[in-house]
Coordinates of C-alpha atoms in Angstrom, one line a residue:
X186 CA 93.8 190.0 127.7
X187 CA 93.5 186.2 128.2
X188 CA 91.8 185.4 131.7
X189 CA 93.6 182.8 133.5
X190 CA 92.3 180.3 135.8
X191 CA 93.8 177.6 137.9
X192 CA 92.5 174.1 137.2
X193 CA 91.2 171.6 139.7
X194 CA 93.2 168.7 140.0
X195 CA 92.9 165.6 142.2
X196 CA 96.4 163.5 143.0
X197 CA 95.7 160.5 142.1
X198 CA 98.1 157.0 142.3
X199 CA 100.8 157.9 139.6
X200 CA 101.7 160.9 140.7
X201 CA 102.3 159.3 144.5
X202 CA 103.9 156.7 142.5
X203 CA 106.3 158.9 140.9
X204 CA 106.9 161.3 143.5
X205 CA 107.5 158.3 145.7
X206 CA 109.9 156.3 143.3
X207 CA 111.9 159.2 142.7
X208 CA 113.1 159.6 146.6
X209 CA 113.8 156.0 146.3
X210 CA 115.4 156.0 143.4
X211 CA 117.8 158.8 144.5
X212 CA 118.2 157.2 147.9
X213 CA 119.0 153.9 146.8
X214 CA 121.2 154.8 144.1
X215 CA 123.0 157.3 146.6
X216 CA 123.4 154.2 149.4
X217 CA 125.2 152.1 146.6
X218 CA 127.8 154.8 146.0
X219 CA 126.8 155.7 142.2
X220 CA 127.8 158.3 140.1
X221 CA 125.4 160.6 138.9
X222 CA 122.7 159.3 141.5
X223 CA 119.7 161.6 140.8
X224 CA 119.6 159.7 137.3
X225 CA 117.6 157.1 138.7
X226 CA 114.9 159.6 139.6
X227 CA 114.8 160.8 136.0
X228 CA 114.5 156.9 134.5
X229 CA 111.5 156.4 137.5
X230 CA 109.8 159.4 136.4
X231 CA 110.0 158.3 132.3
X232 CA 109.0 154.6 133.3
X233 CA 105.9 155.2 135.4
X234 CA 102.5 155.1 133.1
X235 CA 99.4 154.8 133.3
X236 CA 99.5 151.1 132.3
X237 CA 101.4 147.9 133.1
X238 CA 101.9 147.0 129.5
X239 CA 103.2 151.1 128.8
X240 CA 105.6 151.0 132.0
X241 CA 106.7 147.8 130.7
X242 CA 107.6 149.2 127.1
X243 CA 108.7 152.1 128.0
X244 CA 111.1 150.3 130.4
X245 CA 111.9 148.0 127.8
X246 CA 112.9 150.9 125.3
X247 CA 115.2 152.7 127.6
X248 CA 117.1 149.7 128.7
X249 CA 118.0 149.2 124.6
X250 CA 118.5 152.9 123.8
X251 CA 120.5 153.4 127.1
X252 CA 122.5 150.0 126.3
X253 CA 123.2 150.8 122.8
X254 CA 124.0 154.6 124.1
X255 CA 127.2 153.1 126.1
X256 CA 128.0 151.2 123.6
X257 CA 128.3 154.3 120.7
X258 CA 129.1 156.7 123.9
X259 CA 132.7 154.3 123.9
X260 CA 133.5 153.8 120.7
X261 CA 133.3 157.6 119.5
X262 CA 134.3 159.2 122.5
X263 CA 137.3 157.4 123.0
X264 CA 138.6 157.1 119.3
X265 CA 137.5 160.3 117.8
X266 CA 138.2 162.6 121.5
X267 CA 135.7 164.5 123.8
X268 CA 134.2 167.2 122.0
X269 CA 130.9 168.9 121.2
X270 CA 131.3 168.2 117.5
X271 CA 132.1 164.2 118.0
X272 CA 128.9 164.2 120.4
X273 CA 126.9 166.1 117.7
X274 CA 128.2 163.1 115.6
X275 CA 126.9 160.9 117.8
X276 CA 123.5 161.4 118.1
X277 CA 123.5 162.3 114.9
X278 CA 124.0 158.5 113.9
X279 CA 122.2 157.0 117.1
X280 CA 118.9 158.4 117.0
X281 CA 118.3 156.7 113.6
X282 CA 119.6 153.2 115.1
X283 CA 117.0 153.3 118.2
X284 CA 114.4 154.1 115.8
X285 CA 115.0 151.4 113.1
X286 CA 115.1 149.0 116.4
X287 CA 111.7 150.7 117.7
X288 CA 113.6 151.7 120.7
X289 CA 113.1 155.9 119.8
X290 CA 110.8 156.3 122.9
X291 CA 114.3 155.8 125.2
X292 CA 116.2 158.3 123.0
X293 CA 115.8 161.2 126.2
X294 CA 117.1 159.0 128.4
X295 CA 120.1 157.8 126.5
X296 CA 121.0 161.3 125.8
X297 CA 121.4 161.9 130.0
X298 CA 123.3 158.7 129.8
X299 CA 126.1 159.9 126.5
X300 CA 126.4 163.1 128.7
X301 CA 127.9 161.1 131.6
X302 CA 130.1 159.8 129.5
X303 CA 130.9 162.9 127.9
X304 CA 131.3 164.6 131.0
X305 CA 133.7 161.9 132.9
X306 CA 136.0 162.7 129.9
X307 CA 137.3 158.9 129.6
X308 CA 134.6 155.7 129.2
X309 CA 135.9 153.1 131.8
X310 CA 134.6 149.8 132.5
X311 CA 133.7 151.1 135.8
X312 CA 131.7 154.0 134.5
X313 CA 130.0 151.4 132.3
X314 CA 128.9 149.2 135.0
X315 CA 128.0 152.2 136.8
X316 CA 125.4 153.5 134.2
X317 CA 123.4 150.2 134.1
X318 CA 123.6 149.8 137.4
X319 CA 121.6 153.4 137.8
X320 CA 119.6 151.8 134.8
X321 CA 118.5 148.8 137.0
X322 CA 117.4 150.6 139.8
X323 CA 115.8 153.3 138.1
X324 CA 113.9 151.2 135.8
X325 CA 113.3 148.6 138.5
X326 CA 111.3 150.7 141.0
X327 CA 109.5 152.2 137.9
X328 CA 108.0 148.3 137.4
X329 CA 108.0 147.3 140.8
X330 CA 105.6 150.3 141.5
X331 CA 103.8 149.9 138.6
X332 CA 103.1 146.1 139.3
X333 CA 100.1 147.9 141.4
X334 CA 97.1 149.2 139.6
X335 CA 93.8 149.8 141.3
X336 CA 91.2 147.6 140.2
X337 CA 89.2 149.6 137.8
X338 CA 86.2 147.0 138.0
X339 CA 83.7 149.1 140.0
X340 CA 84.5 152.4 137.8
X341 CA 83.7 150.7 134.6
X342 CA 79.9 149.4 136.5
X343 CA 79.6 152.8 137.5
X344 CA 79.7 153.9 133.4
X345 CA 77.7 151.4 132.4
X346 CA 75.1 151.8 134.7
X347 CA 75.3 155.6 134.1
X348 CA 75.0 155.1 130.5
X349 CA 72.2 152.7 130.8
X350 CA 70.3 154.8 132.7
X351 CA 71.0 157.6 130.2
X352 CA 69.1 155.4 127.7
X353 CA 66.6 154.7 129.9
X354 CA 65.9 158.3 130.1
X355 CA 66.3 159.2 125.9
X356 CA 64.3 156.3 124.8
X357 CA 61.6 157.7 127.2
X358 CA 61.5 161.0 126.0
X359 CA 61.4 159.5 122.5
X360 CA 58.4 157.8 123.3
X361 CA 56.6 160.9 124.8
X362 CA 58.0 162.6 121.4
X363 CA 55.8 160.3 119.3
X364 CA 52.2 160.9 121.5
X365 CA 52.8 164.8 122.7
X366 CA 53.1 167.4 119.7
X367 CA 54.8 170.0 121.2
X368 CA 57.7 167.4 122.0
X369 CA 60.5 168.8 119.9
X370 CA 63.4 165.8 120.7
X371 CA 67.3 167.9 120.8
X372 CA 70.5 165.9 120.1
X373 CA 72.8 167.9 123.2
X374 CA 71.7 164.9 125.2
X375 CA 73.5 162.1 122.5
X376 CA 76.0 164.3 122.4
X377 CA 76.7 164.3 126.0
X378 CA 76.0 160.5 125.6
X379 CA 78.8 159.9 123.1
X380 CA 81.4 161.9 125.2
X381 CA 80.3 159.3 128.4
X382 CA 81.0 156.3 126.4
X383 CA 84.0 157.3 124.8
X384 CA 85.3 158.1 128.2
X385 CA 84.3 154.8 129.2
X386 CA 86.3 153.2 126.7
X387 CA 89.3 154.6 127.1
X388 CA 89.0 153.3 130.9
X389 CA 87.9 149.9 129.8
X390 CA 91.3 150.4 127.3
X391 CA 93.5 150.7 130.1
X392 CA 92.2 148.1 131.9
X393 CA 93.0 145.7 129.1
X394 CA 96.6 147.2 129.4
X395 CA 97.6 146.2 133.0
X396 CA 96.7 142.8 132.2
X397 CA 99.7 140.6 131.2
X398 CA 97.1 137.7 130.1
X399 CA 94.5 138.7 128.4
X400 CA 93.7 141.3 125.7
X401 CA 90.2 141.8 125.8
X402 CA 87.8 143.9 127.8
X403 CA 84.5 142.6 127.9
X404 CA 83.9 146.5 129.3
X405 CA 85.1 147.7 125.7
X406 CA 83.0 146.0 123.6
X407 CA 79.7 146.6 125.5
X408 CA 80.8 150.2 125.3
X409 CA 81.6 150.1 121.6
X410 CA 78.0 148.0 120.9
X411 CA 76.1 151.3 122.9
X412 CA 78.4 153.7 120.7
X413 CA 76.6 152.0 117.5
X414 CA 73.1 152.4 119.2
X415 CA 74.1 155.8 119.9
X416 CA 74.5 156.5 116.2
X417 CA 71.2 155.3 115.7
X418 CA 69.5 157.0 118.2
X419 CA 70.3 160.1 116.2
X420 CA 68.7 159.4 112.9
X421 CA 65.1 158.0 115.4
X422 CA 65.8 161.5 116.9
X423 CA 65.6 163.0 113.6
X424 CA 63.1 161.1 112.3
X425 CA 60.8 161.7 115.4
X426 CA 60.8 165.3 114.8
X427 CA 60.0 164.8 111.0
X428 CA 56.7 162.8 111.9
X429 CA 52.7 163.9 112.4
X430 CA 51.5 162.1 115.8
X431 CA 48.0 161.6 114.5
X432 CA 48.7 158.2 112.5
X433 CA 48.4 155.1 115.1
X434 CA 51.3 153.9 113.5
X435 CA 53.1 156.2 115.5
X436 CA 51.2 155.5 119.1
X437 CA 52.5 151.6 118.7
X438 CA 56.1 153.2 117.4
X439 CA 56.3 154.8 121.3
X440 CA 55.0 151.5 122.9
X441 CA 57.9 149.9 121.8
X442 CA 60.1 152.8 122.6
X443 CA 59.0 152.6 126.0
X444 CA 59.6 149.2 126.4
X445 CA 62.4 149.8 125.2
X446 CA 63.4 152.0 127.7
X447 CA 62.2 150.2 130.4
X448 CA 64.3 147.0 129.5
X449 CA 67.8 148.7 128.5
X450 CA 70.0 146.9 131.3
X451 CA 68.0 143.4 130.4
X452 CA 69.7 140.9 128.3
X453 CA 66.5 138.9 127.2
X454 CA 63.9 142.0 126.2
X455 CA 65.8 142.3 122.4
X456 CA 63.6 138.6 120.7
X457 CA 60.4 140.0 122.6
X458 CA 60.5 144.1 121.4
X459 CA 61.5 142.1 117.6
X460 CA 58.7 140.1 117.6
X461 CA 56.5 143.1 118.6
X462 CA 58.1 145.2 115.5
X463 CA 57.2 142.5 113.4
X464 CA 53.4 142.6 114.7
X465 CA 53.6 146.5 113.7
X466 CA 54.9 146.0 110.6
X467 CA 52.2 143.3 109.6
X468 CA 49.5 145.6 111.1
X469 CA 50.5 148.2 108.3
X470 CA 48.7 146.0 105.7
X471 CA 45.7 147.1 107.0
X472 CA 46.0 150.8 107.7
X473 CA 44.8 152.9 105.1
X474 CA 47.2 154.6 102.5
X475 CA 48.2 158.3 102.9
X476 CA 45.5 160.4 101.5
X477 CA 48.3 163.9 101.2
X478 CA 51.7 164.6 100.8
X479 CA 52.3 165.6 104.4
X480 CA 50.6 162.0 105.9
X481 CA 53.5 160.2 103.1
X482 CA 56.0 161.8 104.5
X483 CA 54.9 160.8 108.0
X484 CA 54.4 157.2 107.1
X485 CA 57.8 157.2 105.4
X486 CA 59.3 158.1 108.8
X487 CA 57.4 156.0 110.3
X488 CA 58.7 153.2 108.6
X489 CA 62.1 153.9 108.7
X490 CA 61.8 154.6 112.8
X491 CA 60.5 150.4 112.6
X492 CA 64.1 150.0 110.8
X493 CA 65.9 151.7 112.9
X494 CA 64.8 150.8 116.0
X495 CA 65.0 147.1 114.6
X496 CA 69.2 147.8 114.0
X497 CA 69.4 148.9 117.2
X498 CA 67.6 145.6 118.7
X499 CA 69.6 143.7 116.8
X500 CA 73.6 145.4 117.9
X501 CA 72.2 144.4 121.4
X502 CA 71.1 140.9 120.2
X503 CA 74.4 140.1 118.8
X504 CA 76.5 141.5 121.8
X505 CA 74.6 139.0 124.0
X506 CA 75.7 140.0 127.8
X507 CA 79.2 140.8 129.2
X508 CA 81.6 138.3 130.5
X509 CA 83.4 138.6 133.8
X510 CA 86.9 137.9 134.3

């Protein structure tokens, strides 16, 4: 038998903002003397996102679908008579106009609005007036409320400095990796890495989307550039692991590694830890060539570690440092 468990949740500002625009929605549209006054809650609770730019679509959509719904709710209703069968018909035919106008997200909403019509058995002017009068206020609290987001500035330095420091800490252990043997380097950490910065993005995302000016996160891209080093960081992992710690090759790979790790949150270390690859790489000239099978192989990784841990120098060379809005 499945175990169930309640979840923990914290309220957080769209659900006061709903729970808040609803009352006021009801209230206001009860004070004007509308019909069918708890509609405005429903519009409030559809038109509150998570986003300006969402709250504004979605109010956008409903005020179409909902104007077009009057419209079809009149002209079949009152030539073709009040029945289940010409309502059928109805939506039958309007569902595939909203969508064809991109206006399908308002289709719920314009159904509540046919069923006033259908239920006051005869489309009057009033009525009319009446239905887009609960559309304005319903819609209108939605986007006055919404015109508040909190300022996600200080939750998207909290990721990267979170993320940076989880660097910090698996560039470390890959330098320890490459001088201690018994060192076997596990990819749970990346893992848990990845899952940081995706989250990360998706809040940087948002924060794009409740900005009417600009559609560019600075946030987003620094995120997406540690992603790519992320995907990196596996294959040196992998490599790591693959290597024999006795070639010296290997004790100059982890000095840059440290370095590495030590400078993650700097935006001038990437030209210093190249020119120091390129040192390593011209020191290989004069190492001797593998005398077995097993000191190839190690060279080989050895190598490829130098190229990997030169893409990854180069991602953050190209990003260059984040811009502030």
């Amino acid at each position: 038998m499945k175990n169930f468990s309640l979840k923990p949740y914290r309220i957080g500002y769209r659900t006061i903002k709903t729970a808040f625009g609803m009352a006021l929605g009801v209230l206001i549209a009860k004070l004007l003397g509308l019909e069918n006054f708890s509609s405005a809650a429903i519009l409030v609770v559809l038109c509150v996102k998570n986003t300006k730019i969402k709250s504004m679509e979605a109010a956008l959509s409903r005020l179409v679908s909902c104007m077009i719904a009057i419209l079809f709710s009149y002209i079949f209703f009152e030539f073709l008579g009040y029945n289940p069968v010409v309502l059928g018909l109805l939506v039958l035919l309007f569902i595939p106009v909203t969508v064809m106008l991109g206006a399908q997200e308002g289709v719920v909403t314009a159904c509540v609005i046919m069923l006033h019509c259908f239920n006051s058995g005869h489309v009057t002017p009033a009525l009319m007036v009446n239905e887009m009068i609960l559309l304005v206020v319903g819609l209108g609290i939605a986007l006055i409320l919404n015109s508040y987001m909190p300022n996600r500035q200080a939750e998207l330095e909290q990721y990267k400095k979170r993320i940076e420091g989880d660097f910090q800490q698996i560039l470390s252990q890959f330098s320890d990796a490459l001088r201690y043997v018994d060192i076997k380097l596990e990819t749970g950490v990346l893992d848990q890495l990845n899952h940081t910065i995706e989250k990360a993005k998706s809040v940087a995302f948002m924060d794009v989307e409740n900005h009417f000016v600009r559609n560019e996160n600075s946030y987003y891209y620094y995120f997406d550039m540690r992603g790519e080093q992320v995907e990196l960081m596996y294959r040196m992992a992998d490599l790591i692991n693959e290597m024999d710690r006795a070639d010296q090759i290997h004790s100059r790979c982890s000095d840059i590694l440290a370095d590495m790790s030590r400078g993650v949150s700097s935006n001038d270390y990437t030209a210093i830890r190249l020119h120091d690859l390129y040192e390593v790489r011209l020191d290989m000239k004069a190492h001797e060539l593998p005398k077995n099978y097993q000191e190839l192989h190690s060279r080989a990784a050895a190598m490829q570690l130098l190229k990997e841990i030169e893409s990854y120098l180069t991602i953050k060379s190209k990003f260059g440092s984040l811009k502030n809005y």
